[in-house]
PDB file of C-alpha atoms and ligand atoms in Angstrom:
ATOM      1  CA  UNK A1279     119.595 -23.922 117.282  1.00  0.00           C
ATOM      2  CA  UNK A1280     120.597 -20.433 116.199  1.00  0.00           C
ATOM      3  CA  UNK A1281     124.347 -20.820 116.174  1.00  0.00           C
ATOM      4  CA  UNK A1282     124.180 -23.803 113.954  1.00  0.00           C
ATOM      5  CA  UNK A1283     126.431 -23.246 110.888  1.00  0.00           C
ATOM      6  CA  UNK A1284     125.602 -23.677 107.347  1.00  0.00           C
ATOM      7  CA  UNK A1285     128.181 -24.383 104.533  1.00  0.00           C
ATOM      8  CA  UNK A1286     127.906 -20.790 103.156  1.00  0.00           C
ATOM      9  CA  UNK A1287     129.318 -19.525 106.528  1.00  0.00           C
ATOM     10  CA  UNK A1288     132.448 -21.220 105.721  1.00  0.00           C
ATOM     11  CA  UNK A1289     132.532 -20.403 102.004  1.00  0.00           C
ATOM     12  CA  UNK A1290     132.466 -16.818 102.830  1.00  0.00           C
ATOM     13  CA  UNK A1291     135.288 -17.286 105.197  1.00  0.00           C
ATOM     14  CA  UNK A1292     137.321 -19.022 102.385  1.00  0.00           C
ATOM     15  CA  UNK A1293     137.151 -22.500 103.882  1.00  0.00           C
ATOM     16  CA  UNK A1294     136.649 -24.922 101.010  1.00  0.00           C
ATOM     17  CA  UNK A1295     136.147 -28.079 103.144  1.00  0.00           C
ATOM     18  CA  UNK A1296     134.071 -27.772 106.466  1.00  0.00           C
ATOM     19  CA  UNK A1297     135.117 -31.579 107.236  1.00  0.00           C
ATOM     20  CA  UNK A1298     138.970 -30.790 107.335  1.00  0.00           C
ATOM     21  CA  UNK A1299     140.973 -29.786 110.433  1.00  0.00           C
ATOM     22  CA  UNK A1300     144.616 -29.207 110.663  1.00  0.00           C
ATOM     23  CA  UNK A1301     146.519 -30.705 113.561  1.00  0.00           C
ATOM     24  CA  UNK A1302     149.593 -28.988 114.376  1.00  0.00           C
ATOM     25  CA  UNK A1303     152.189 -31.626 115.709  1.00  0.00           C
ATOM     26  CA  UNK A1304     155.474 -33.077 114.785  1.00  0.00           C
ATOM     27  CA  UNK A1305     154.425 -36.265 116.473  1.00  0.00           C
ATOM     28  CA  UNK A1306     153.478 -39.127 113.896  1.00  0.00           C
ATOM     29  CA  UNK A1307     152.311 -41.146 116.684  1.00  0.00           C
ATOM     30  CA  UNK A1308     149.734 -38.712 118.079  1.00  0.00           C
ATOM     31  CA  UNK A1309     148.665 -38.091 114.206  1.00  0.00           C
ATOM     32  CA  UNK A1310     147.951 -41.563 113.400  1.00  0.00           C
ATOM     33  CA  UNK A1311     145.711 -41.668 116.570  1.00  0.00           C
ATOM     34  CA  UNK A1312     143.666 -38.669 115.927  1.00  0.00           C
ATOM     35  CA  UNK A1313     143.128 -39.730 112.008  1.00  0.00           C
ATOM     36  CA  UNK A1314     141.583 -43.229 113.230  1.00  0.00           C
ATOM     37  CA  UNK A1315     139.279 -41.637 115.384  1.00  0.00           C
ATOM     38  CA  UNK A1316     138.410 -38.649 112.920  1.00  0.00           C
ATOM     39  CA  UNK A1317     137.397 -41.149 110.339  1.00  0.00           C
ATOM     40  CA  UNK A1318     134.348 -42.201 112.687  1.00  0.00           C
ATOM     41  CA  UNK A1319     133.004 -38.697 112.450  1.00  0.00           C
ATOM     42  CA  UNK A1320     133.622 -38.310 108.760  1.00  0.00           C
ATOM     43  CA  UNK A1321     136.265 -35.546 109.368  1.00  0.00           C
ATOM     44  CA  UNK A1322     139.769 -35.394 107.734  1.00  0.00           C
ATOM     45  CA  UNK A1323     142.496 -34.438 109.897  1.00  0.00           C
ATOM     46  CA  UNK A1324     145.647 -33.128 108.014  1.00  0.00           C
ATOM     47  CA  UNK A1325     149.045 -33.065 109.921  1.00  0.00           C
ATOM     48  CA  UNK A1326     150.602 -29.588 109.985  1.00  0.00           C
ATOM     49  CA  UNK A1327     154.161 -29.774 111.121  1.00  0.00           C
ATOM     50  CA  UNK A1328     155.081 -26.310 111.344  1.00  0.00           C
ATOM     51  CA  UNK A1329     156.882 -24.270 114.229  1.00  0.00           C
ATOM     52  CA  UNK A1330     154.988 -23.743 117.344  1.00  0.00           C
ATOM     53  CA  UNK A1331     156.211 -22.335 120.732  1.00  0.00           C
ATOM     54  CA  UNK A1332     156.052 -24.281 123.857  1.00  0.00           C
ATOM     55  CA  UNK A1333     156.145 -21.919 126.980  1.00  0.00           C
ATOM     56  CA  UNK A1334     157.303 -23.274 130.199  1.00  0.00           C
ATOM     57  CA  UNK A1335     154.509 -23.702 132.771  1.00  0.00           C
ATOM     58  CA  UNK A1336     153.329 -26.238 135.251  1.00  0.00           C
ATOM     59  CA  UNK A1337     149.722 -26.551 133.600  1.00  0.00           C
ATOM     60  CA  UNK A1338     149.702 -28.246 130.169  1.00  0.00           C
ATOM     61  CA  UNK A1339     146.318 -26.192 129.373  1.00  0.00           C
ATOM     62  CA  UNK A1340     148.298 -23.034 129.479  1.00  0.00           C
ATOM     63  CA  UNK A1341     151.119 -24.696 127.284  1.00  0.00           C
ATOM     64  CA  UNK A1342     148.494 -25.771 124.713  1.00  0.00           C
ATOM     65  CA  UNK A1343     146.455 -22.526 124.841  1.00  0.00           C
ATOM     66  CA  UNK A1344     149.523 -20.247 124.185  1.00  0.00           C
ATOM     67  CA  UNK A1345     150.766 -22.596 121.389  1.00  0.00           C
ATOM     68  CA  UNK A1346     147.474 -22.483 119.666  1.00  0.00           C
ATOM     69  CA  UNK A1347     146.955 -18.870 119.773  1.00  0.00           C
ATOM     70  CA  UNK A1348     150.469 -18.239 118.508  1.00  0.00           C
ATOM     71  CA  UNK A1349     149.931 -20.484 115.609  1.00  0.00           C
ATOM     72  CA  UNK A1350     146.530 -19.090 114.741  1.00  0.00           C
ATOM     73  CA  UNK A1351     147.727 -15.557 114.965  1.00  0.00           C
ATOM     74  CA  UNK A1352     150.662 -16.668 112.701  1.00  0.00           C
ATOM     75  CA  UNK A1353     148.332 -18.159 109.951  1.00  0.00           C
ATOM     76  CA  UNK A1354     146.010 -15.178 110.366  1.00  0.00           C
ATOM     77  CA  UNK A1355     143.121 -17.645 111.452  1.00  0.00           C
ATOM     78  CA  UNK A1356     142.585 -18.687 107.925  1.00  0.00           C
ATOM     79  CA  UNK A1357     142.176 -22.479 108.710  1.00  0.00           C
ATOM     80  CA  UNK A1358     140.843 -24.472 111.622  1.00  0.00           C
ATOM     81  CA  UNK A1359     143.833 -25.562 113.677  1.00  0.00           C
ATOM     82  CA  UNK A1360     144.125 -27.922 116.652  1.00  0.00           C
ATOM     83  CA  UNK A1361     146.948 -27.790 118.894  1.00  0.00           C
ATOM     84  CA  UNK A1362     147.386 -30.761 121.653  1.00  0.00           C
ATOM     85  CA  UNK A1363     149.635 -30.685 124.794  1.00  0.00           C
ATOM     86  CA  UNK A1364     149.851 -34.108 126.742  1.00  0.00           C
ATOM     87  CA  UNK A1365     151.710 -35.223 129.836  1.00  0.00           C
ATOM     88  CA  UNK A1366     152.279 -38.303 132.326  1.00  0.00           C
ATOM     89  CA  UNK A1367     151.661 -37.706 135.873  1.00  0.00           C
ATOM     90  CA  UNK A1368     153.049 -40.317 138.181  1.00  0.00           C
ATOM     91  CA  UNK A1369     151.318 -40.121 141.760  1.00  0.00           C
ATOM     92  CA  UNK A1370     154.487 -41.395 143.708  1.00  0.00           C
ATOM     93  CA  UNK A1371     156.395 -38.686 142.153  1.00  0.00           C
ATOM     94  CA  UNK A1372     153.927 -35.908 142.886  1.00  0.00           C
ATOM     95  CA  UNK A1373     152.970 -35.852 139.289  1.00  0.00           C
ATOM     96  CA  UNK A1374     156.411 -35.968 137.707  1.00  0.00           C
ATOM     97  CA  UNK A1375     156.994 -35.653 134.672  1.00  0.00           C
ATOM     98  CA  UNK A1376     153.870 -33.882 133.787  1.00  0.00           C
ATOM     99  CA  UNK A1377     154.477 -30.772 131.830  1.00  0.00           C
ATOM    100  CA  UNK A1378     158.172 -31.957 131.362  1.00  0.00           C
ATOM    101  CA  UNK A1379     157.228 -35.319 129.856  1.00  0.00           C
ATOM    102  CA  UNK A1380     158.865 -34.595 126.434  1.00  0.00           C
ATOM    103  CA  UNK A1381     162.251 -33.600 127.978  1.00  0.00           C
ATOM    104  CA  UNK A1382     162.146 -36.336 130.509  1.00  0.00           C
ATOM    105  CA  UNK A1383     161.453 -38.827 127.968  1.00  0.00           C
ATOM    106  CA  UNK A1384     164.287 -37.589 125.853  1.00  0.00           C
ATOM    107  CA  UNK A1385     166.790 -37.424 128.722  1.00  0.00           C
ATOM    108  CA  UNK A1386     165.803 -40.096 131.447  1.00  0.00           C
ATOM    109  CA  UNK A1387     163.946 -42.360 128.986  1.00  0.00           C
ATOM    110  CA  UNK A1388     161.572 -45.270 130.033  1.00  0.00           C
ATOM    111  CA  UNK A1389     164.314 -46.803 132.044  1.00  0.00           C
ATOM    112  CA  UNK A1390     164.907 -43.495 134.029  1.00  0.00           C
ATOM    113  CA  UNK A1391     161.367 -43.485 134.929  1.00  0.00           C
ATOM    114  CA  UNK A1392     161.477 -47.283 136.117  1.00  0.00           C
ATOM    115  CA  UNK A1393     164.551 -46.520 138.269  1.00  0.00           C
ATOM    116  CA  UNK A1394     163.037 -43.745 139.926  1.00  0.00           C
ATOM    117  CA  UNK A1395     159.837 -45.942 140.731  1.00  0.00           C
ATOM    118  CA  UNK A1396     162.351 -48.789 142.000  1.00  0.00           C
ATOM    119  CA  UNK A1397     161.041 -50.248 145.152  1.00  0.00           C
ATOM    120  CA  UNK A1398     157.732 -48.196 145.302  1.00  0.00           C
ATOM    121  CA  UNK A1399     154.669 -49.829 145.465  1.00  0.00           C
ATOM    122  CA  UNK A1400     152.480 -47.296 144.522  1.00  0.00           C
ATOM    123  CA  UNK A1401     152.563 -47.489 140.470  1.00  0.00           C
ATOM    124  CA  UNK A1402     149.429 -45.031 139.978  1.00  0.00           C
ATOM    125  CA  UNK A1403     149.652 -42.790 137.149  1.00  0.00           C
ATOM    126  CA  UNK A1404     147.493 -40.829 134.706  1.00  0.00           C
ATOM    127  CA  UNK A1405     147.815 -39.289 131.105  1.00  0.00           C
ATOM    128  CA  UNK A1406     146.146 -35.891 130.597  1.00  0.00           C
ATOM    129  CA  UNK A1407     145.868 -34.276 127.239  1.00  0.00           C
ATOM    130  CA  UNK A1408     144.587 -30.832 126.405  1.00  0.00           C
ATOM    131  CA  UNK A1409     143.559 -30.087 122.738  1.00  0.00           C
ATOM    132  CA  UNK A1410     142.820 -26.400 121.854  1.00  0.00           C
ATOM    133  CA  UNK A1411     140.867 -25.697 118.734  1.00  0.00           C
ATOM    134  CA  UNK A1412     141.095 -22.380 116.962  1.00  0.00           C
ATOM    135  CA  UNK A1413     138.523 -22.185 114.555  1.00  0.00           C
ATOM    136  CA  UNK A1414     137.762 -19.256 112.001  1.00  0.00           C
ATOM    137  CA  UNK A1415     134.353 -19.357 112.379  1.00  0.00           C
ATOM    138  CA  UNK A1416     133.609 -21.205 115.801  1.00  0.00           C
ATOM    139  CA  UNK A1417     136.299 -19.459 117.624  1.00  0.00           C
ATOM    140  CA  UNK A1418     138.590 -21.080 120.418  1.00  0.00           C
ATOM    141  CA  UNK A1419     137.589 -24.168 122.384  1.00  0.00           C
ATOM    142  CA  UNK A1420     139.402 -26.506 124.697  1.00  0.00           C
ATOM    143  CA  UNK A1421     138.737 -30.106 125.231  1.00  0.00           C
ATOM    144  CA  UNK A1422     140.394 -32.631 127.639  1.00  0.00           C
ATOM    145  CA  UNK A1423     140.908 -36.172 128.340  1.00  0.00           C
ATOM    146  CA  UNK A1424     142.342 -38.150 131.091  1.00  0.00           C
ATOM    147  CA  UNK A1425     143.306 -41.811 131.540  1.00  0.00           C
ATOM    148  CA  UNK A1426     144.171 -43.369 134.700  1.00  0.00           C
ATOM    149  CA  UNK A1427     146.284 -46.670 134.943  1.00  0.00           C
ATOM    150  CA  UNK A1428     149.657 -47.749 136.444  1.00  0.00           C
ATOM    151  CA  UNK A1429     153.240 -47.888 135.414  1.00  0.00           C
ATOM    152  CA  UNK A1430     154.499 -51.492 134.554  1.00  0.00           C
ATOM    153  CA  UNK A1431     157.497 -52.867 135.892  1.00  0.00           C
ATOM    154  CA  UNK A1432     159.314 -53.209 132.707  1.00  0.00           C
ATOM    155  CA  UNK A1433     158.538 -52.066 129.117  1.00  0.00           C
ATOM    156  CA  UNK A1434     156.495 -54.158 127.001  1.00  0.00           C
ATOM    157  CA  UNK A1435     155.310 -53.732 123.412  1.00  0.00           C
ATOM    158  CA  UNK A1436     156.565 -52.142 120.191  1.00  0.00           C
ATOM    159  CA  UNK A1437     153.488 -49.987 119.208  1.00  0.00           C
ATOM    160  CA  UNK A1438     152.624 -46.245 120.073  1.00  0.00           C
ATOM    161  CA  UNK A1439     155.195 -43.791 121.436  1.00  0.00           C
ATOM    162  CA  UNK A1440     156.725 -41.948 124.176  1.00  0.00           C
ATOM    163  CA  UNK A1441     155.918 -43.762 127.573  1.00  0.00           C
ATOM    164  CA  UNK A1442     153.382 -46.243 125.972  1.00  0.00           C
ATOM    165  CA  UNK A1443     155.441 -49.272 126.614  1.00  0.00           C
ATOM    166  CA  UNK A1444     155.328 -48.681 130.345  1.00  0.00           C
ATOM    167  CA  UNK A1445     151.632 -47.470 130.899  1.00  0.00           C
ATOM    168  CA  UNK A1446     148.743 -49.987 131.670  1.00  0.00           C
ATOM    169  CA  UNK A1447     145.353 -48.283 131.526  1.00  0.00           C
ATOM    170  CA  UNK A1448     142.665 -49.154 134.066  1.00  0.00           C
ATOM    171  CA  UNK A1449     140.878 -52.248 133.056  1.00  0.00           C
ATOM    172  CA  UNK A1450     143.550 -53.576 130.944  1.00  0.00           C
ATOM    173  CA  UNK A1451     146.461 -55.876 131.520  1.00  0.00           C
ATOM    174  CA  UNK A1452     148.226 -54.851 128.265  1.00  0.00           C
ATOM    175  CA  UNK A1453     150.546 -51.665 127.883  1.00  0.00           C
ATOM    176  CA  UNK A1454     149.321 -48.963 125.495  1.00  0.00           C
ATOM    177  CA  UNK A1455     152.414 -50.273 123.418  1.00  0.00           C
ATOM    178  CA  UNK A1456     151.006 -53.618 123.139  1.00  0.00           C
ATOM    179  CA  UNK A1457     147.596 -52.531 121.914  1.00  0.00           C
ATOM    180  CA  UNK A1458     146.580 -51.581 118.282  1.00  0.00           C
ATOM    181  CA  UNK A1459     146.001 -47.903 117.684  1.00  0.00           C
ATOM    182  CA  UNK A1460     142.039 -48.400 117.719  1.00  0.00           C
ATOM    183  CA  UNK A1461     142.393 -50.454 120.903  1.00  0.00           C
ATOM    184  CA  UNK A1462     144.498 -47.505 122.475  1.00  0.00           C
ATOM    185  CA  UNK A1463     141.911 -45.010 121.406  1.00  0.00           C
ATOM    186  CA  UNK A1464     139.247 -46.982 123.541  1.00  0.00           C
ATOM    187  CA  UNK A1465     140.932 -45.663 126.628  1.00  0.00           C
ATOM    188  CA  UNK A1466     143.420 -42.705 125.879  1.00  0.00           C
ATOM    189  CA  UNK A1467     143.553 -39.461 127.165  1.00  0.00           C
ATOM    190  CA  UNK A1468     144.076 -37.957 123.579  1.00  0.00           C
ATOM    191  CA  UNK A1469     141.140 -40.029 122.364  1.00  0.00           C
ATOM    192  CA  UNK A1470     138.835 -38.632 125.041  1.00  0.00           C
ATOM    193  CA  UNK A1471     139.836 -35.040 124.303  1.00  0.00           C
ATOM    194  CA  UNK A1472     139.410 -35.308 120.544  1.00  0.00           C
ATOM    195  CA  UNK A1473     136.315 -37.453 120.738  1.00  0.00           C
ATOM    196  CA  UNK A1474     134.805 -34.562 122.630  1.00  0.00           C
ATOM    197  CA  UNK A1475     136.334 -32.030 120.060  1.00  0.00           C
ATOM    198  CA  UNK A1476     134.832 -33.930 117.155  1.00  0.00           C
ATOM    199  CA  UNK A1477     131.489 -34.386 118.767  1.00  0.00           C
ATOM    200  CA  UNK A1478     131.497 -30.486 119.348  1.00  0.00           C
ATOM    201  CA  UNK A1479     132.194 -29.725 115.780  1.00  0.00           C
ATOM    202  CA  UNK A1480     129.451 -32.105 114.385  1.00  0.00           C
ATOM    203  CA  UNK A1481     126.937 -30.428 116.661  1.00  0.00           C
ATOM    204  CA  UNK A1482     127.617 -26.998 115.223  1.00  0.00           C
ATOM    205  CA  UNK A1483     127.039 -28.101 111.624  1.00  0.00           C
ATOM    206  CA  UNK A1484     123.594 -28.483 110.207  1.00  0.00           C
ATOM    207  CA  UNK A1485     123.047 -31.396 107.993  1.00  0.00           C
ATOM    208  CA  UNK A1486     123.732 -30.463 104.306  1.00  0.00           C
TER     209      UNK A1486
HETATM  210  P1  ITT B2211     153.910 -32.056 119.570  1.00  0.00           P
HETATM  211  O1  ITT B2211     154.604 -31.821 118.306  1.00  0.00           O
HETATM  212  O2  ITT B2211     152.377 -32.308 119.375  1.00  0.00           O
HETATM  213  O3  ITT B2211     153.984 -31.099 120.693  1.00  0.00           O
HETATM  214  P2  ITT B2211     155.302 -33.813 121.608  1.00  0.00           P
HETATM  215  O4  ITT B2211     155.775 -35.237 121.137  1.00  0.00           O
HETATM  216  O5  ITT B2211     156.362 -32.729 121.750  1.00  0.00           O
HETATM  217  O6  ITT B2211     154.392 -33.524 120.075  1.00  0.00           O
HETATM  218  P3  ITT B2211     153.627 -33.249 123.874  1.00  0.00           P
HETATM  219  O7  ITT B2211     154.628 -32.430 124.238  1.00  0.00           O
HETATM  220  O8  ITT B2211     152.243 -33.127 124.106  1.00  0.00           O
HETATM  221  O9  ITT B2211     154.260 -33.875 122.448  1.00  0.00           O
HETATM  222  O10 ITT B2211     153.956 -34.789 124.675  1.00  0.00           O
HETATM  223  C1  ITT B2211     154.757 -34.645 125.684  1.00  0.00           C
HETATM  224  C2  ITT B2211     155.514 -36.147 125.799  1.00  0.00           C
HETATM  225  O11 ITT B2211     154.425 -36.919 126.547  1.00  0.00           O
HETATM  226  C3  ITT B2211     155.584 -36.959 124.545  1.00  0.00           C
HETATM  227  O12 ITT B2211     156.780 -36.552 123.859  1.00  0.00           O
HETATM  228  C4  ITT B2211     155.541 -38.331 125.030  1.00  0.00           C
HETATM  229  O13 ITT B2211     156.932 -38.595 125.548  1.00  0.00           O
HETATM  230  C5  ITT B2211     154.417 -38.199 126.404  1.00  0.00           C
HETATM  231  N1  ITT B2211     153.312 -38.663 125.774  1.00  0.00           N
HETATM  232  C6  ITT B2211     152.263 -37.714 125.488  1.00  0.00           C
HETATM  233  N2  ITT B2211     151.157 -38.416 125.001  1.00  0.00           N
HETATM  234  C7  ITT B2211     151.509 -39.732 125.291  1.00  0.00           C
HETATM  235  C8  ITT B2211     150.993 -41.067 124.774  1.00  0.00           C
HETATM  236  O14 ITT B2211     149.750 -41.111 124.369  1.00  0.00           O
HETATM  237  N3  ITT B2211     151.603 -42.011 125.107  1.00  0.00           N
HETATM  238  C9  ITT B2211     152.969 -42.016 125.329  1.00  0.00           C
HETATM  239  N4  ITT B2211     153.684 -40.970 125.761  1.00  0.00           N
HETATM  240  C10 ITT B2211     152.667 -39.681 125.768  1.00  0.00           C
END
């Protein structure tokens, strides 16, 4: 495996600890989930709550890529960063709110979404997450995760954030907001994307 990296590669690049990643987000809920997962891989994830630009696009992959490249350029690629964009896609609403999830959550809220689905039998929906790693040595890599499920008829639970109280993942009866962080991580779009990312990073390191 010739592209395996050794500790010296990182030291030459002025990275002190190769087990640390910086997650650029202002969302504490996302951060909690990712930290819980990272621990299992022996990785430390720090929250980097700095400005990042979010372009308007109907593709969350494009949004995440643009943000990640922008932040990486701003910090002159000195540390490994991850930017993640996620959205809720509701089948009966043709994928709405999708890339506009954050705005729709702030404006319509959970009840607004439930009203739009009033009388509609098809409750199918999915969350999608795209996590972009910009690494000083390993370069750019994109990881995705999806969880299918359905929209509940009324909000339940107090955990999590955003649309968690109205989303029930396939194979569960509880909403994401009724699950603990580690139980949400068994299903979630974010956990799937980050598990791929952490496994990929681990596969690049030779054992010290
Ligand atoms: P960033 O700082 O990381 O951008 P954000 O809250 O703006 O945080 P996104 O743009 O990625 O995050 O997410 C858009 C919205 O989608 C988010 O505000 C939630 O309302 C919703 N969302 C995404 N992932 C979710 C999850 O796991 N559970 C519930 N809602 C979620």
